Short mmCIF file of C-alpha atoms in Angstrom, two decimals:
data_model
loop_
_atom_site.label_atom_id
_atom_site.label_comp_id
_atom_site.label_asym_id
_atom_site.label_seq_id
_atom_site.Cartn_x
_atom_site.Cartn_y
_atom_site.Cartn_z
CA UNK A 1 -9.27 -3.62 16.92
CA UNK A 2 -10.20 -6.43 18.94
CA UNK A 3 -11.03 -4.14 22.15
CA UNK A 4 -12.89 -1.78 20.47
CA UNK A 5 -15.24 -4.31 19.34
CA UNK A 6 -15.73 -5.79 22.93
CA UNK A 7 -15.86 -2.61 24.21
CA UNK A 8 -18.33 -1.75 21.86
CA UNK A 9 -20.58 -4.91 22.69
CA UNK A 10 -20.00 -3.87 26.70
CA UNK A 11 -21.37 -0.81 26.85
CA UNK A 12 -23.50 -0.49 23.85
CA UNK A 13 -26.40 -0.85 26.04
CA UNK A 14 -25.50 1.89 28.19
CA UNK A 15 -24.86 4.89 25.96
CA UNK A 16 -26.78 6.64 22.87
CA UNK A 17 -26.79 6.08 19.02
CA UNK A 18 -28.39 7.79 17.00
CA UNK A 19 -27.50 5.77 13.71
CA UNK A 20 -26.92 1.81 13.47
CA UNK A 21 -23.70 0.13 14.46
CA UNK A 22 -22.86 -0.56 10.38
CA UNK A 23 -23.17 4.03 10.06
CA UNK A 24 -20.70 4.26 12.83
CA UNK A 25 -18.29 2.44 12.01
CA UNK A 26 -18.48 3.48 8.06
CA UNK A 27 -18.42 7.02 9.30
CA UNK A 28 -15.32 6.70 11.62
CA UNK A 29 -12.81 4.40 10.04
CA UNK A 30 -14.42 1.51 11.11
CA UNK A 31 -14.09 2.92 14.93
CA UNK A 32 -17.67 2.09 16.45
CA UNK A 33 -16.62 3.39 19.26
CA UNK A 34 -15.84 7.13 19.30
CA UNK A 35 -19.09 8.65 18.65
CA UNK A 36 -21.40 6.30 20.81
CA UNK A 37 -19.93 6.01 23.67
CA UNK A 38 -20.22 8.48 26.61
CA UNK A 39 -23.86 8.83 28.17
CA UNK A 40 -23.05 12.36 29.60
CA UNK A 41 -20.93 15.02 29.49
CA UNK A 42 -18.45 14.98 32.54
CA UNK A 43 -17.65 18.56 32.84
CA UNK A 44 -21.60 19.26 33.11
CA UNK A 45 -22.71 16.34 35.48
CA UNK A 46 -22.04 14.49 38.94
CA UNK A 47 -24.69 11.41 38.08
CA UNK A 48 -22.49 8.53 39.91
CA UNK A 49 -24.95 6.58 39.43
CA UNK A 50 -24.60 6.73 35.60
CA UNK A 51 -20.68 6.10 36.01
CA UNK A 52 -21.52 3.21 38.05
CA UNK A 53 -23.52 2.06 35.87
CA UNK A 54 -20.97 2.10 32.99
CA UNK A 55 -18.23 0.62 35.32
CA UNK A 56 -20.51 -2.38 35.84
CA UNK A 57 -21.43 -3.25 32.22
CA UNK A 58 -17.75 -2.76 31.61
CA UNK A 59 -16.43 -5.42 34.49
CA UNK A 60 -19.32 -7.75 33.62
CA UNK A 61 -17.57 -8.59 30.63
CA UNK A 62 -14.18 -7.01 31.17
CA UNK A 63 -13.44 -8.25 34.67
CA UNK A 64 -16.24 -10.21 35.97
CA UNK A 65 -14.22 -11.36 38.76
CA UNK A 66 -13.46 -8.01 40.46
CA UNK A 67 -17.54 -7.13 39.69
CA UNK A 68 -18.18 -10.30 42.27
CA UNK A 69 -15.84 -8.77 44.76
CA UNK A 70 -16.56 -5.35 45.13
CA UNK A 71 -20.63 -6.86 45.34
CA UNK A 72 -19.56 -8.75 47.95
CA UNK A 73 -17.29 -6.53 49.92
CA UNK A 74 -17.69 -5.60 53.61
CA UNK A 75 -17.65 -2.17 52.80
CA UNK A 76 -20.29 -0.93 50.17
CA UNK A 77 -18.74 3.05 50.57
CA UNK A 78 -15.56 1.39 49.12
CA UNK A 79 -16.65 -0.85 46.34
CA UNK A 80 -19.16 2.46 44.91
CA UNK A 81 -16.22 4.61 45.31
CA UNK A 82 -14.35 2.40 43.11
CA UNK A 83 -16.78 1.52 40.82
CA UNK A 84 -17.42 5.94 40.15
CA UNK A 85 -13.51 6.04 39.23
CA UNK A 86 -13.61 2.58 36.77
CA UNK A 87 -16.97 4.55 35.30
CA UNK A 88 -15.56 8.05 35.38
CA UNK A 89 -11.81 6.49 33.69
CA UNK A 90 -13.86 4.76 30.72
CA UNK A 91 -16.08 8.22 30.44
CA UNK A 92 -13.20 10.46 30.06
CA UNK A 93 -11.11 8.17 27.74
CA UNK A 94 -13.89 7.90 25.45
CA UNK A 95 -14.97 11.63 25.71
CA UNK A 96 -11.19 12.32 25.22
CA UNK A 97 -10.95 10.23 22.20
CA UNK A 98 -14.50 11.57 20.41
CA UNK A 99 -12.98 15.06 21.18
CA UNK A 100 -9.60 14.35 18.91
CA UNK A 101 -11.51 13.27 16.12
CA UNK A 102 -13.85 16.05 16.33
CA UNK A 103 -11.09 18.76 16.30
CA UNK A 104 -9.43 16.76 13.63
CA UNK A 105 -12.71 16.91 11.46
CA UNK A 106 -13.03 20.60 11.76
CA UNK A 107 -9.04 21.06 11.02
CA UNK A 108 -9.11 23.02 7.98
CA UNK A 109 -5.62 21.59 7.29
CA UNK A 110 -4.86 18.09 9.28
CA UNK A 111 -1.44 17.25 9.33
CA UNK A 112 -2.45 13.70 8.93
CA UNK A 113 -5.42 12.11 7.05
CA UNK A 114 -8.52 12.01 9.11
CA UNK A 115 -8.72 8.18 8.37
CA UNK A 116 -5.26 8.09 9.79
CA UNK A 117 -5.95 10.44 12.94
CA UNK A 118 -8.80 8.59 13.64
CA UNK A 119 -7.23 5.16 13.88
CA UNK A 120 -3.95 6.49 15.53
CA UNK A 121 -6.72 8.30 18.04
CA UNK A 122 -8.02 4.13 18.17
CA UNK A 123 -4.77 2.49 18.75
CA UNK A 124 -4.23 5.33 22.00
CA UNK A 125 -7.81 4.52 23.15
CA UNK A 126 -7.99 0.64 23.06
CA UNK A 127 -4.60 1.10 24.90
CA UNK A 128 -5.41 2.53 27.41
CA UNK A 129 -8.67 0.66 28.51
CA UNK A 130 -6.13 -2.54 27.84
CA UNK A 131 -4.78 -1.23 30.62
CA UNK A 132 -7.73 -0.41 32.64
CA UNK A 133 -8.83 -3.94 32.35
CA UNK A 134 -5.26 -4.82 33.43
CA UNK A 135 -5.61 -2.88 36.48
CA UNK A 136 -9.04 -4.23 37.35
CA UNK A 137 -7.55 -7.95 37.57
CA UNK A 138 -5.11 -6.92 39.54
CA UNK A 139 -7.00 -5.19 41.86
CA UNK A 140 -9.34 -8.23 41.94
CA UNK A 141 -6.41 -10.36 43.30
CA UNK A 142 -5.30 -7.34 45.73
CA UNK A 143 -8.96 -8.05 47.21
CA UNK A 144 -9.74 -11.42 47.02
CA UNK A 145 -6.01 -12.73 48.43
CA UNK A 146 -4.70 -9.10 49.91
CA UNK A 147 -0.75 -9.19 50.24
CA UNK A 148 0.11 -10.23 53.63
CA UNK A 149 2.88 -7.81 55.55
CA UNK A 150 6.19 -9.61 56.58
CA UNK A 151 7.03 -9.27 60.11
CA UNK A 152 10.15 -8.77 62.06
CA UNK A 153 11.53 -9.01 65.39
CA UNK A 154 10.34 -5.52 67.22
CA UNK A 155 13.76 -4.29 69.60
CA UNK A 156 13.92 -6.76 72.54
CA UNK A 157 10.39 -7.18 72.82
CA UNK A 158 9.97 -10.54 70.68
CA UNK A 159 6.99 -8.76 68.95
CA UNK A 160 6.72 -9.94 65.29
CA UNK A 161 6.28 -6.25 64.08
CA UNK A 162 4.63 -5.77 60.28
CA UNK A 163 7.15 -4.16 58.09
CA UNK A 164 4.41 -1.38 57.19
CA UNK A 165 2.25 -0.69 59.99
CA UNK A 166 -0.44 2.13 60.93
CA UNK A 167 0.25 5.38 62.40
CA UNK A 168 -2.02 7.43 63.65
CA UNK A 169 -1.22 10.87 63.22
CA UNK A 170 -3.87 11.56 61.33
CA UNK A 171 -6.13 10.02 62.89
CA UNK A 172 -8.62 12.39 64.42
CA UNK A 173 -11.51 14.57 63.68
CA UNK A 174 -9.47 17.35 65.65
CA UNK A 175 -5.95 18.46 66.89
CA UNK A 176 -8.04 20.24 69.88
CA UNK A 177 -5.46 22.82 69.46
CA UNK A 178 -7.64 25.84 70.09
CA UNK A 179 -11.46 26.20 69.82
CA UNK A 180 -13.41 23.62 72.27
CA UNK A 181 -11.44 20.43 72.60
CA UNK A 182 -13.28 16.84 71.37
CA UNK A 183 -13.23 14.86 74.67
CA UNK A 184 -16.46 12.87 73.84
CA UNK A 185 -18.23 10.12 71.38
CA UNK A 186 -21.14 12.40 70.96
CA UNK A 187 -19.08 15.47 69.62
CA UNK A 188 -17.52 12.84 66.46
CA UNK A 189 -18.80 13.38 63.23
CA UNK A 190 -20.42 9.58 62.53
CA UNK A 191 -18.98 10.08 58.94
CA UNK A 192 -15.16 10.46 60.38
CA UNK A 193 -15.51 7.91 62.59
CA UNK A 194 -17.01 5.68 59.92
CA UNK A 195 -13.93 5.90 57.52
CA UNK A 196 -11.74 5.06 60.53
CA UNK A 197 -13.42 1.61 61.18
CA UNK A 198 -12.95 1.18 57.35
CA UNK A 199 -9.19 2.17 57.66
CA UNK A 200 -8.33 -0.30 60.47
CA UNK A 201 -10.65 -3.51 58.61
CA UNK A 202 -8.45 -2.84 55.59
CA UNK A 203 -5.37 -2.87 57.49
CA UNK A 204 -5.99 -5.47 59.19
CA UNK A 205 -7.56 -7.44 56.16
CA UNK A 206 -3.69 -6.95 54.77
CA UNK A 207 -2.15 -8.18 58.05
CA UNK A 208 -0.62 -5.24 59.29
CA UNK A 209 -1.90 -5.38 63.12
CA UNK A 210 0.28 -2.39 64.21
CA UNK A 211 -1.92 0.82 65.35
CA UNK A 212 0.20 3.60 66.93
CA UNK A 213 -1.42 6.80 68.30
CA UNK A 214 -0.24 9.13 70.71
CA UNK A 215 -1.99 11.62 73.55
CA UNK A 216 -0.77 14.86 71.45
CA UNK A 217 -2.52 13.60 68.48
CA UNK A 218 -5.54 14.84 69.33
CA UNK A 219 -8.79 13.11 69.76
CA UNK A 220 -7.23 10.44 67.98
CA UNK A 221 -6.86 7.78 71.07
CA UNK A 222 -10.45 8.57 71.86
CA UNK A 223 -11.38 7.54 68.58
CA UNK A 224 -9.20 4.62 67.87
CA UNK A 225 -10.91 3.30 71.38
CA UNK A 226 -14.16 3.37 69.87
CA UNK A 227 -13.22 2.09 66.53
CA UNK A 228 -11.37 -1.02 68.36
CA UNK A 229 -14.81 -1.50 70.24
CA UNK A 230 -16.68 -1.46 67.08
CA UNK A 231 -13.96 -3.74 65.57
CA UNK A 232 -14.30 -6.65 68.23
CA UNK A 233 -17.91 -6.12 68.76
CA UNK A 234 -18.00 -7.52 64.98
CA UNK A 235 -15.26 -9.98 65.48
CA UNK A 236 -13.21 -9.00 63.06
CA UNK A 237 -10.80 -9.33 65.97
CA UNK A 238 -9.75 -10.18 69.19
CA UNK A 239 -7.62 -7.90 71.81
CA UNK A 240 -4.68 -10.28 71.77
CA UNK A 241 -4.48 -10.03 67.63
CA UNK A 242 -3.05 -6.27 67.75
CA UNK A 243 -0.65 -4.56 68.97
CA UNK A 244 -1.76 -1.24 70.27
CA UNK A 245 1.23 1.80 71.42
CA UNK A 246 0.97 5.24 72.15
CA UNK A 247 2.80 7.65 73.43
CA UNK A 248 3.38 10.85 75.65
CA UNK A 249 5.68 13.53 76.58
CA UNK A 250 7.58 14.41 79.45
CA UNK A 251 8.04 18.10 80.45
CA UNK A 252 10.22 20.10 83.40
CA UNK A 253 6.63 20.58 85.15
CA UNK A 254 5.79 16.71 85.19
CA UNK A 255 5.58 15.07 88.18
CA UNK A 256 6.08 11.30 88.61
CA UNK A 257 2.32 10.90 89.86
CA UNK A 258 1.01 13.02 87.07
CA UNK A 259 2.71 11.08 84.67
CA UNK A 260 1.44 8.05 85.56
CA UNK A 261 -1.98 9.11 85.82
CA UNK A 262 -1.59 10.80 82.24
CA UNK A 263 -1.00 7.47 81.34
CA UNK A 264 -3.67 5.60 82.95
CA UNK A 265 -6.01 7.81 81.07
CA UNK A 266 -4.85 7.78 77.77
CA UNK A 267 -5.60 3.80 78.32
CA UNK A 268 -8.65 4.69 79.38
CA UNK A 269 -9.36 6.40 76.29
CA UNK A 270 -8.42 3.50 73.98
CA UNK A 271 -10.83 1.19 76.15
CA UNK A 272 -8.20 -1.09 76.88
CA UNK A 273 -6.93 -2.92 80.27
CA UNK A 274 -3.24 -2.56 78.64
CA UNK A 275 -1.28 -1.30 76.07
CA UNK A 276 0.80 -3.34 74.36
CA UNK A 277 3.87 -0.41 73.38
CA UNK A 278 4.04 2.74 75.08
CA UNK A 279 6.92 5.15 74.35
CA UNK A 280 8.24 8.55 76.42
CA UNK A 281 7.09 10.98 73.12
CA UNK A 282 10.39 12.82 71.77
CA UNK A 283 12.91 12.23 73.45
CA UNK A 284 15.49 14.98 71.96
CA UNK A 285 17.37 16.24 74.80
CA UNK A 286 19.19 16.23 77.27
CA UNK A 287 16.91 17.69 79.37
CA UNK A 288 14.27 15.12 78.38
CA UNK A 289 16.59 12.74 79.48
CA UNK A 290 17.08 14.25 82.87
CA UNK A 291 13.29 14.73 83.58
CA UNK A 292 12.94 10.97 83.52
CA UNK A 293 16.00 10.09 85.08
CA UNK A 294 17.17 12.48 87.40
CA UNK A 295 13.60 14.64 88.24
CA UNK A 296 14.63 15.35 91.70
CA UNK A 297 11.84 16.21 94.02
CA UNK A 298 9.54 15.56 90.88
CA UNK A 299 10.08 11.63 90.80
CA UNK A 300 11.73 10.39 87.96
CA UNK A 301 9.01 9.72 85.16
CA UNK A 302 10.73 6.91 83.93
CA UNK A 303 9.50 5.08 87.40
CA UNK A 304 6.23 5.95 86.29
CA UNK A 305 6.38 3.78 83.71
CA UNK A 306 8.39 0.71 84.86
CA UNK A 307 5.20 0.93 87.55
CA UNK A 308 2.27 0.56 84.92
CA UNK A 309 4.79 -1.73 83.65
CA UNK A 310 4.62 -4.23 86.70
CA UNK A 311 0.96 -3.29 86.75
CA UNK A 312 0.60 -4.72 83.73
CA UNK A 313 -0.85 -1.56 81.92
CA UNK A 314 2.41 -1.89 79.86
CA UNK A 315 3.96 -4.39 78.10
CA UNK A 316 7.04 -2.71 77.00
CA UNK A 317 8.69 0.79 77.41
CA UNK A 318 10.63 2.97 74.38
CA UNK A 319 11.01 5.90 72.96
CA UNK A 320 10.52 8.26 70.08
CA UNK A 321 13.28 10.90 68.85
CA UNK A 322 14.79 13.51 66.79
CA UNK A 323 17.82 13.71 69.06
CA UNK A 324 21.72 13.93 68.20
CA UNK A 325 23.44 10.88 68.05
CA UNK A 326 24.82 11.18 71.67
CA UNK A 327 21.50 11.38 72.89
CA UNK A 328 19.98 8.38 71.85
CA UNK A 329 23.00 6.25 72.41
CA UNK A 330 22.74 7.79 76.42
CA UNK A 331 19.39 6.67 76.53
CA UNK A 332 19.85 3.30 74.58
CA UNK A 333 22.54 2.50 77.58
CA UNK A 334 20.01 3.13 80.28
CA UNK A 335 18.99 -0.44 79.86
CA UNK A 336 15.53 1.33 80.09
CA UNK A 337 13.59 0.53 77.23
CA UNK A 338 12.78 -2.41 74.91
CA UNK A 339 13.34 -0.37 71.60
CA UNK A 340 12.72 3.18 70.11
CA UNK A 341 11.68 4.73 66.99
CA UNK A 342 13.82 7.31 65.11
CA UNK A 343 11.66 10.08 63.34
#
């Protein structure tokens, strides 16, 4: 077993043995590997440092290539985090394989000889970190040349729109649906907000440029804002190299002028002079369709936005829906808006 024996010169350094390399393999088929390997038990400890540790005497040999990487990545949380699963994957393979022959041992009647079990138990084990090296190199290229998002033409806009892009619906320390509302930097929990920056670098890092929030997800526009700060403080980008949409609802008690100022905020809150996309949030109905339309002494809230719209505060105007059929064709026809998204 050719990848027992490299194995077994990777991490021999690492883990314990208490008899020479010649006694373990005479006392295991020939398998150096089963009874050596594993430094701790993983039910009974949370050392990551130990599985990190591991992981790294395993890709110095294994997969030096992804070792330089995740040393070099921009984001240290990341490259530990993957380095604890490499460690933790080797751990439990080998603690899973030292188990088998174990029970085998103390089988009063093994179905198989225990010379056979054990190099059947071998054969499963050097498979499977075959594969764990295989998944290393190709995580290695992932990082080192990331796979670049196609684009498309976005409605009538002319936007070239990533195929996959990032919503935000998630994206918030709070719904501020009940309890006090997060309307504030200093209320964000630096850990949260963290992980967000690291979200948006590694989108971006894969060329998907899309971020799409909304003012009923929460604090989420208030935090995108400060992420996008963050993000060209650093340079990783500029304003013009994204495009940014969100969106907001209409209801029977919206005026025209409250609309528009709803707007103007939730701009505000991403810290930008414009948005790029911003579309009416659900339209489903055909009253939704009337409050923007035909709003009476209200003001139709679609003038709202073809204002911010000549204001420049908008680029382009859609719409989000659930509706029937009949309603989204009604509104399509309006000539109103560049392009929708069906939810």
């Amino acid at each position: 077993m050719v990848f027992s024996s490299l194995l077994t010169l990777v991490l021999s350094p690492l883990l314990y043995s208490s008899v020479t390399d010649q006694e373990n393999r005479a006392s295991s088929g020939g398998r150096g590997l089963v009874k050596r390997y594993s430094s701790f038990n993983l039910l009974e400890s949370d050392d990551n440092d130990d599985l990190v540790e591991i992981a790294r005497k395993f890709l110095s040999t294994a997969c030096p290539e992804l070792l330089t990487i995740l040393d070099n990545h921009y984001d240290e949380d990341s490259s530990r985090d993957r380095l604890v699963k490499i460690g933790r994957n080797i751990n439990a393979t080998l603690r899973y394989s030292e188990e088998d022959i174990n029970r085998e041992e103390n089988c009063a009647a093994p179905v198989t000889s225990l010379e056979e079990e054990k190099e059947v138990v071998g054969i499963t084990t050097d498979a499977n970190l075959v594969r764990l090296v295989k998944e290393c190199e190709d995580l290695a290229k992932l990082l080192s040349s990331p796979i670049k998002v196609p684009t498309v033409r976005y409605g009538r806009t002319n936007i070239q729109m990533p195929i996959v892009t990032l919503g935000c619906m998630r994206f918030q320390q709070s719904w501020n649906r009940g309890g006090k509302p997060i309307t504030t930097p200093e209320q964000l929990d630096k850990e949260c907000q963290d992980n967000l920056v690291r979200i948006l670098k590694h989108a971006l890092h894969c060329g998907v440029n899309h971020i799409e929030t909304a003012q009923g997800y929460g604090c989420s526009e208030l935090q995108i804002g400060l992420a996008l700060k963050v993000l060209f403080e650093e340079g990783v980008c500029k304003r013009q190299d994204l495009i940014i949409q969100t969106k907001g609802g209409v209801s029977a008690s919206t005026s025209k002028s409250d609309y528009k100022s709803s707007i103007i905020q939730q701009i505000k809150r991403l810290g930008l002079d414009y948005v790029d996309l911003f579309s009416v949030h659900g339209l489903n109905t055909a009253d939704h369709y009337e409050w923007l339309f035909n709003h009476g002494e209200k003001g139709n809230l679609i003038e709202a936005l073809q204002e911010l719209r000549e204001e420049g505060k908008i680029r382009h105007i859609g719409f989000s829906t659930h509706a029937p059929a009949h309603i989204i064709q009604k509104a399509i026809k309006s000539d109103a808006f560049d392009y929708l998204n069906c939810e």
